[in-house]
Short mmCIF file of C-alpha atoms and ligand atoms in Angstrom, two decimals:
data_model
loop_
_atom_site.label_atom_id
_atom_site.label_comp_id
_atom_site.label_asym_id
_atom_site.label_seq_id
_atom_site.Cartn_x
_atom_site.Cartn_y
_atom_site.Cartn_z
CA MET A 1 13.65 17.76 12.63
CA ARG A 2 14.29 20.84 15.20
CA LEU A 3 13.28 19.93 18.80
CA ASP A 4 11.21 23.11 19.06
CA ARG A 5 9.27 22.22 15.82
CA PHE A 6 9.03 18.60 16.83
CA LEU A 7 7.28 19.55 20.06
CA SER A 8 4.79 21.91 18.61
CA MET A 9 4.02 19.25 16.16
CA ARG A 10 3.17 16.98 19.10
CA GLY A 11 1.08 19.62 20.62
CA VAL A 12 3.28 20.17 23.71
CA ASP A 13 2.85 24.30 23.19
CA SER A 14 2.83 26.60 20.36
CA ARG A 15 6.21 27.11 18.20
CA LYS A 16 6.83 30.41 19.94
CA SER A 17 5.93 29.44 23.73
CA ILE A 18 7.94 26.02 23.21
CA LYS A 19 11.12 28.21 23.18
CA LYS A 20 10.47 29.43 26.38
CA VAL A 21 9.64 26.10 27.67
CA ILE A 22 12.92 24.67 26.38
CA ARG A 23 14.95 27.49 27.39
CA SER A 24 13.54 26.87 31.15
CA GLY A 25 15.05 23.45 31.08
CA ARG A 26 11.89 21.58 31.48
CA VAL A 27 13.04 19.38 28.19
CA GLU A 28 15.43 16.44 28.20
CA VAL A 29 16.58 14.65 25.48
CA ASP A 30 18.20 11.32 26.10
CA GLY A 31 18.33 12.22 29.68
CA LYS A 32 19.92 15.49 29.64
CA PRO A 33 18.32 18.59 29.94
CA VAL A 34 18.50 20.72 26.72
CA PHE A 35 18.28 24.47 26.19
CA ASP A 36 18.63 24.59 22.37
CA PHE A 37 15.33 25.01 20.74
CA ALA A 38 17.35 24.30 17.22
CA MET A 39 18.64 20.93 18.28
CA GLU A 40 18.31 18.28 15.66
CA ILE A 41 16.58 15.56 17.05
CA ASN A 42 15.35 12.19 15.15
CA GLY A 43 12.98 9.16 15.83
CA ASN A 44 15.76 7.31 17.88
CA ASN A 45 15.61 10.28 20.74
CA ARG A 46 14.07 9.80 23.98
CA ILE A 47 11.88 13.29 24.68
CA VAL A 48 10.83 14.12 27.97
CA VAL A 49 8.93 17.20 28.97
CA ASP A 50 8.07 17.64 32.49
CA GLY A 51 8.88 14.33 33.41
CA GLN A 52 6.64 12.80 30.67
CA GLU A 53 7.74 11.16 27.80
CA VAL A 54 6.59 12.59 24.24
CA GLU A 55 5.88 9.96 21.66
CA ASN A 56 8.48 10.11 18.85
CA ASP A 57 8.11 7.61 16.62
CA PRO A 58 9.02 9.78 13.47
CA TYR A 59 5.76 8.51 11.63
CA VAL A 60 3.08 6.51 12.54
CA THR A 61 1.27 4.15 10.06
CA LEU A 62 -2.30 2.34 10.97
CA MET A 63 -4.13 -0.43 9.67
CA MET A 64 -7.72 -0.56 10.08
CA ASN A 65 -10.40 -3.16 9.62
CA LYS A 66 -12.89 -0.69 8.42
CA PRO A 67 -16.94 -1.89 9.22
CA GLU A 68 -19.69 -0.80 6.89
CA GLY A 69 -21.45 2.43 7.38
CA TYR A 70 -18.48 4.54 8.07
CA MET A 71 -16.78 7.15 5.40
CA SER A 72 -13.32 7.37 4.27
CA SER A 73 -13.15 10.85 5.37
CA MET A 74 -11.72 13.02 7.88
CA VAL A 75 -14.82 14.27 9.68
CA ASP A 76 -18.48 13.06 10.01
CA GLU A 77 -20.82 13.61 7.14
CA ARG A 78 -23.73 11.64 5.89
CA TYR A 79 -22.03 8.74 8.01
CA PRO A 80 -19.59 8.82 10.87
CA SER A 81 -15.84 9.31 9.94
CA VAL A 82 -13.49 6.28 10.25
CA MET A 83 -11.39 8.74 12.03
CA ASN A 84 -13.81 7.90 15.12
CA LEU A 85 -12.32 4.62 15.17
CA VAL A 86 -8.75 5.66 15.34
CA PRO A 87 -7.17 5.73 18.68
CA GLU A 88 -7.32 9.58 19.84
CA ARG A 89 -3.66 9.85 20.40
CA TYR A 90 -3.20 9.52 16.80
CA ARG A 91 -6.14 11.17 15.33
CA LYS A 92 -4.82 14.52 14.89
CA ARG A 93 -1.55 12.90 12.76
CA VAL A 94 -2.76 10.48 10.39
CA ARG A 95 -4.45 10.81 6.87
CA LEU A 96 -6.23 8.26 5.00
CA VAL A 97 -4.32 6.18 2.39
CA GLY A 98 -6.82 6.50 -0.28
CA ARG A 99 -10.55 5.52 0.13
CA LEU A 100 -13.26 2.64 0.77
CA ASP A 101 -16.92 2.86 0.20
CA ASN A 102 -19.05 3.70 3.01
CA ASP A 103 -20.41 0.05 2.36
CA THR A 104 -16.90 -1.56 1.69
CA THR A 105 -15.18 -3.31 4.49
CA GLY A 106 -11.60 -4.29 5.09
CA LEU A 107 -8.20 -2.99 4.85
CA LEU A 108 -7.66 0.67 5.33
CA LEU A 109 -4.28 2.30 6.10
CA LEU A 110 -3.76 5.47 7.58
CA THR A 111 -0.41 7.43 8.03
CA ASP A 112 1.68 10.74 8.91
CA ASN A 113 4.05 9.96 6.18
CA GLY A 114 3.08 12.24 3.44
CA VAL A 115 5.65 11.12 1.04
CA LEU A 116 4.83 7.62 1.48
CA ASN A 117 1.09 8.21 1.16
CA ALA A 118 1.38 9.82 -2.06
CA ARG A 119 3.65 7.42 -3.40
CA LEU A 120 0.96 4.13 -2.54
CA ALA A 121 -1.53 6.32 -3.90
CA ASN A 122 0.36 6.75 -7.18
CA PRO A 123 -0.66 3.98 -9.85
CA LYS A 124 3.15 4.19 -11.29
CA HIS A 125 4.00 2.25 -8.42
CA GLY A 126 1.31 -0.43 -8.82
CA ILE A 127 0.57 -1.27 -5.34
CA GLN A 128 -1.47 -4.43 -5.56
CA LYS A 129 -5.13 -4.28 -3.57
CA THR A 130 -7.12 -7.58 -3.28
CA TYR A 131 -10.57 -7.63 -2.70
CA ARG A 132 -13.04 -10.45 -1.50
CA VAL A 133 -16.30 -9.78 -3.71
CA GLU A 134 -19.89 -11.20 -3.37
CA VAL A 135 -22.32 -10.76 -6.53
CA ASN A 136 -25.75 -11.12 -7.01
CA HIS A 137 -25.60 -14.16 -9.71
CA LEU A 138 -23.70 -16.76 -11.04
CA LEU A 139 -20.02 -16.16 -11.79
CA LYS A 140 -19.44 -17.71 -15.21
CA PRO A 141 -16.51 -18.79 -17.04
CA SER A 142 -17.16 -16.34 -19.56
CA PHE A 143 -16.44 -13.51 -17.06
CA GLU A 144 -13.33 -15.35 -15.77
CA GLU A 145 -12.32 -15.58 -19.37
CA ALA A 146 -13.07 -11.74 -20.07
CA VAL A 147 -11.34 -10.08 -17.04
CA LYS A 148 -7.84 -11.47 -18.63
CA SER A 149 -8.47 -8.56 -20.87
CA PRO A 150 -8.57 -4.67 -20.37
CA ILE A 151 -11.66 -3.55 -19.30
CA ASP A 152 -13.76 -0.44 -20.32
CA ILE A 153 -15.38 0.58 -17.20
CA GLY A 154 -16.77 3.80 -18.75
CA LYS A 155 -16.03 7.60 -18.44
CA GLY A 156 -12.90 6.87 -20.59
CA GLU A 157 -11.15 4.75 -18.10
CA VAL A 158 -9.99 1.07 -18.70
CA ALA A 159 -9.27 -1.31 -15.77
CA HIS A 160 -6.83 -3.91 -15.61
CA VAL A 161 -7.35 -6.95 -13.30
CA ASP A 162 -4.08 -8.47 -12.31
CA ASN A 163 -5.69 -11.62 -10.88
CA LEU A 164 -8.96 -13.33 -10.43
CA LYS A 165 -9.81 -16.17 -8.45
CA VAL A 166 -13.37 -17.51 -8.08
CA LEU A 167 -14.04 -19.06 -4.81
CA ASP A 168 -17.91 -20.40 -5.41
CA ASP A 169 -21.01 -19.65 -7.55
CA TYR A 170 -21.18 -16.14 -6.10
CA HIS A 171 -17.82 -15.24 -4.54
CA ALA A 172 -14.20 -14.22 -5.97
CA GLU A 173 -10.96 -12.52 -5.00
CA ILE A 174 -9.69 -9.99 -7.40
CA THR A 175 -6.58 -8.15 -7.54
CA VAL A 176 -6.09 -4.60 -9.08
CA HIS A 177 -3.29 -2.12 -8.91
CA GLU A 178 -4.64 1.20 -10.25
CA GLY A 179 -7.21 2.41 -7.75
CA LYS A 180 -9.70 3.85 -9.86
CA TYR A 181 -12.79 5.64 -8.64
CA HIS A 182 -15.26 2.62 -7.42
CA GLU A 183 -13.09 0.53 -9.65
CA ILE A 184 -14.29 -3.25 -8.46
CA LYS A 185 -18.07 -2.26 -8.47
CA ARG A 186 -17.45 -0.89 -12.26
CA ILE A 187 -15.68 -3.86 -13.17
CA PHE A 188 -18.42 -6.35 -12.18
CA GLY A 189 -20.95 -3.97 -13.26
CA LYS A 190 -19.57 -4.07 -16.80
CA PHE A 191 -20.52 -7.74 -16.88
CA SER A 192 -23.90 -7.06 -15.28
CA TYR A 193 -22.99 -7.96 -11.67
CA ASP A 194 -24.08 -6.08 -8.71
CA VAL A 195 -21.53 -6.46 -6.08
CA ILE A 196 -23.66 -7.51 -2.84
CA LYS A 197 -20.41 -7.46 -0.49
CA LEU A 198 -16.97 -6.04 -0.94
CA GLU A 199 -13.94 -6.41 1.45
CA ARG A 200 -10.53 -5.54 0.81
CA ILE A 201 -8.20 -8.19 2.22
CA ALA A 202 -4.95 -7.11 1.19
CA PHE A 203 -3.05 -3.89 0.56
CA GLY A 204 0.37 -4.73 -0.99
CA SER A 205 2.32 -7.08 1.50
CA LEU A 206 -0.37 -6.33 3.92
CA THR A 207 -3.27 -8.56 5.14
CA LEU A 208 -5.68 -8.07 7.93
CA GLY A 209 -4.73 -11.27 9.76
CA GLU A 210 -6.44 -11.27 13.44
CA LEU A 211 -7.60 -7.43 13.30
CA GLU A 212 -11.18 -7.42 14.28
CA ARG A 213 -13.54 -5.27 12.43
CA GLY A 214 -13.89 -1.62 13.82
CA LYS A 215 -10.02 -2.00 15.23
CA CYS A 216 -6.82 -0.14 14.55
CA ARG A 217 -3.42 -1.04 15.20
CA LEU A 218 0.09 0.08 14.22
CA LEU A 219 2.03 -1.86 11.60
CA THR A 220 4.88 -3.90 12.94
CA LYS A 221 8.22 -2.42 11.89
CA GLU A 222 8.74 -5.43 9.32
CA GLU A 223 5.03 -4.67 7.84
CA TYR A 224 6.25 -0.55 7.76
CA VAL A 225 9.69 -1.44 6.30
CA SER A 226 8.21 -3.65 3.54
CA LEU A 227 5.54 -0.90 2.62
CA LEU A 228 7.98 1.34 2.35
CA GLU A 229 10.20 -0.81 0.21
CA SER A 230 7.19 -1.53 -2.07
CA VAL A 231 7.36 2.24 -3.52
CA HIS A 232 11.33 2.40 -2.98
CA MET A 233 11.49 4.05 0.42
CA LYS A 234 14.01 3.12 3.03
CA PHE A 235 13.45 3.09 6.70
CA GLU A 236 16.80 4.44 7.69
CA GLU A 237 16.06 7.39 5.65
CA GLN A 238 12.63 8.26 7.48
CA LEU A 239 14.13 8.58 10.77
N1 URA B 1 -13.58 -0.49 -5.71
C1 URA B 1 -14.96 -0.07 -5.03
O1 URA B 1 -15.67 -0.41 -6.20
N2 URA B 1 -15.29 0.15 -4.34
C2 URA B 1 -14.30 0.36 -2.89
O2 URA B 1 -14.56 0.65 -1.86
C3 URA B 1 -12.83 -0.03 -3.50
C4 URA B 1 -12.65 -0.34 -4.59
#
């Protein structure tokens, strides 16, 4: 990416004024002043403006443990937006990867890597998501059997359950890969169960681990690489 574009994207100044900032020698790349605003930089360069380092991760991907009562939206609407829970320095950069209902808790991803985001959302890539579910009445063996076949969830849509693990009379873990609107509630609803609690506990290879409810953290490099690979992208190509 060009240096002037990078600096204006990081909010250092507008693209026009950035050229002046660079020409006046206020910008250093890897310890040396740079005057060429068209210089190509990548995620390995250390960029400093007026003595202050500018964050230079080429992309930022965050995992959130979403609490109940927050909306998967960019701005507050009927409920506060999950963006309120994102550290301020990342808030303008990242976008949501899919959505969770207001009353659903658990693993929500946010990234500014648009290609990654689009691929993760595309059912073609079949990224599995696992949910822990609490229902309002006894989970029957007939239900366990029924979800092994495709399920007509209405509005011309058919859901496919990759795995169902019944934990006890009222709790189960269910894995799907299509990301249809209200998919889990519609699957259970089809068999007359109300979903009382819904928590996403895994997204592809990612799990919540020790992340507290309401908190956000950057993915580790290993997690990011594995997420990229799950949609046939390479870390080196993202720099
Ligand atoms: N399925 C649902 O019904 N709700 C969610 O929030 C996620 C999946």
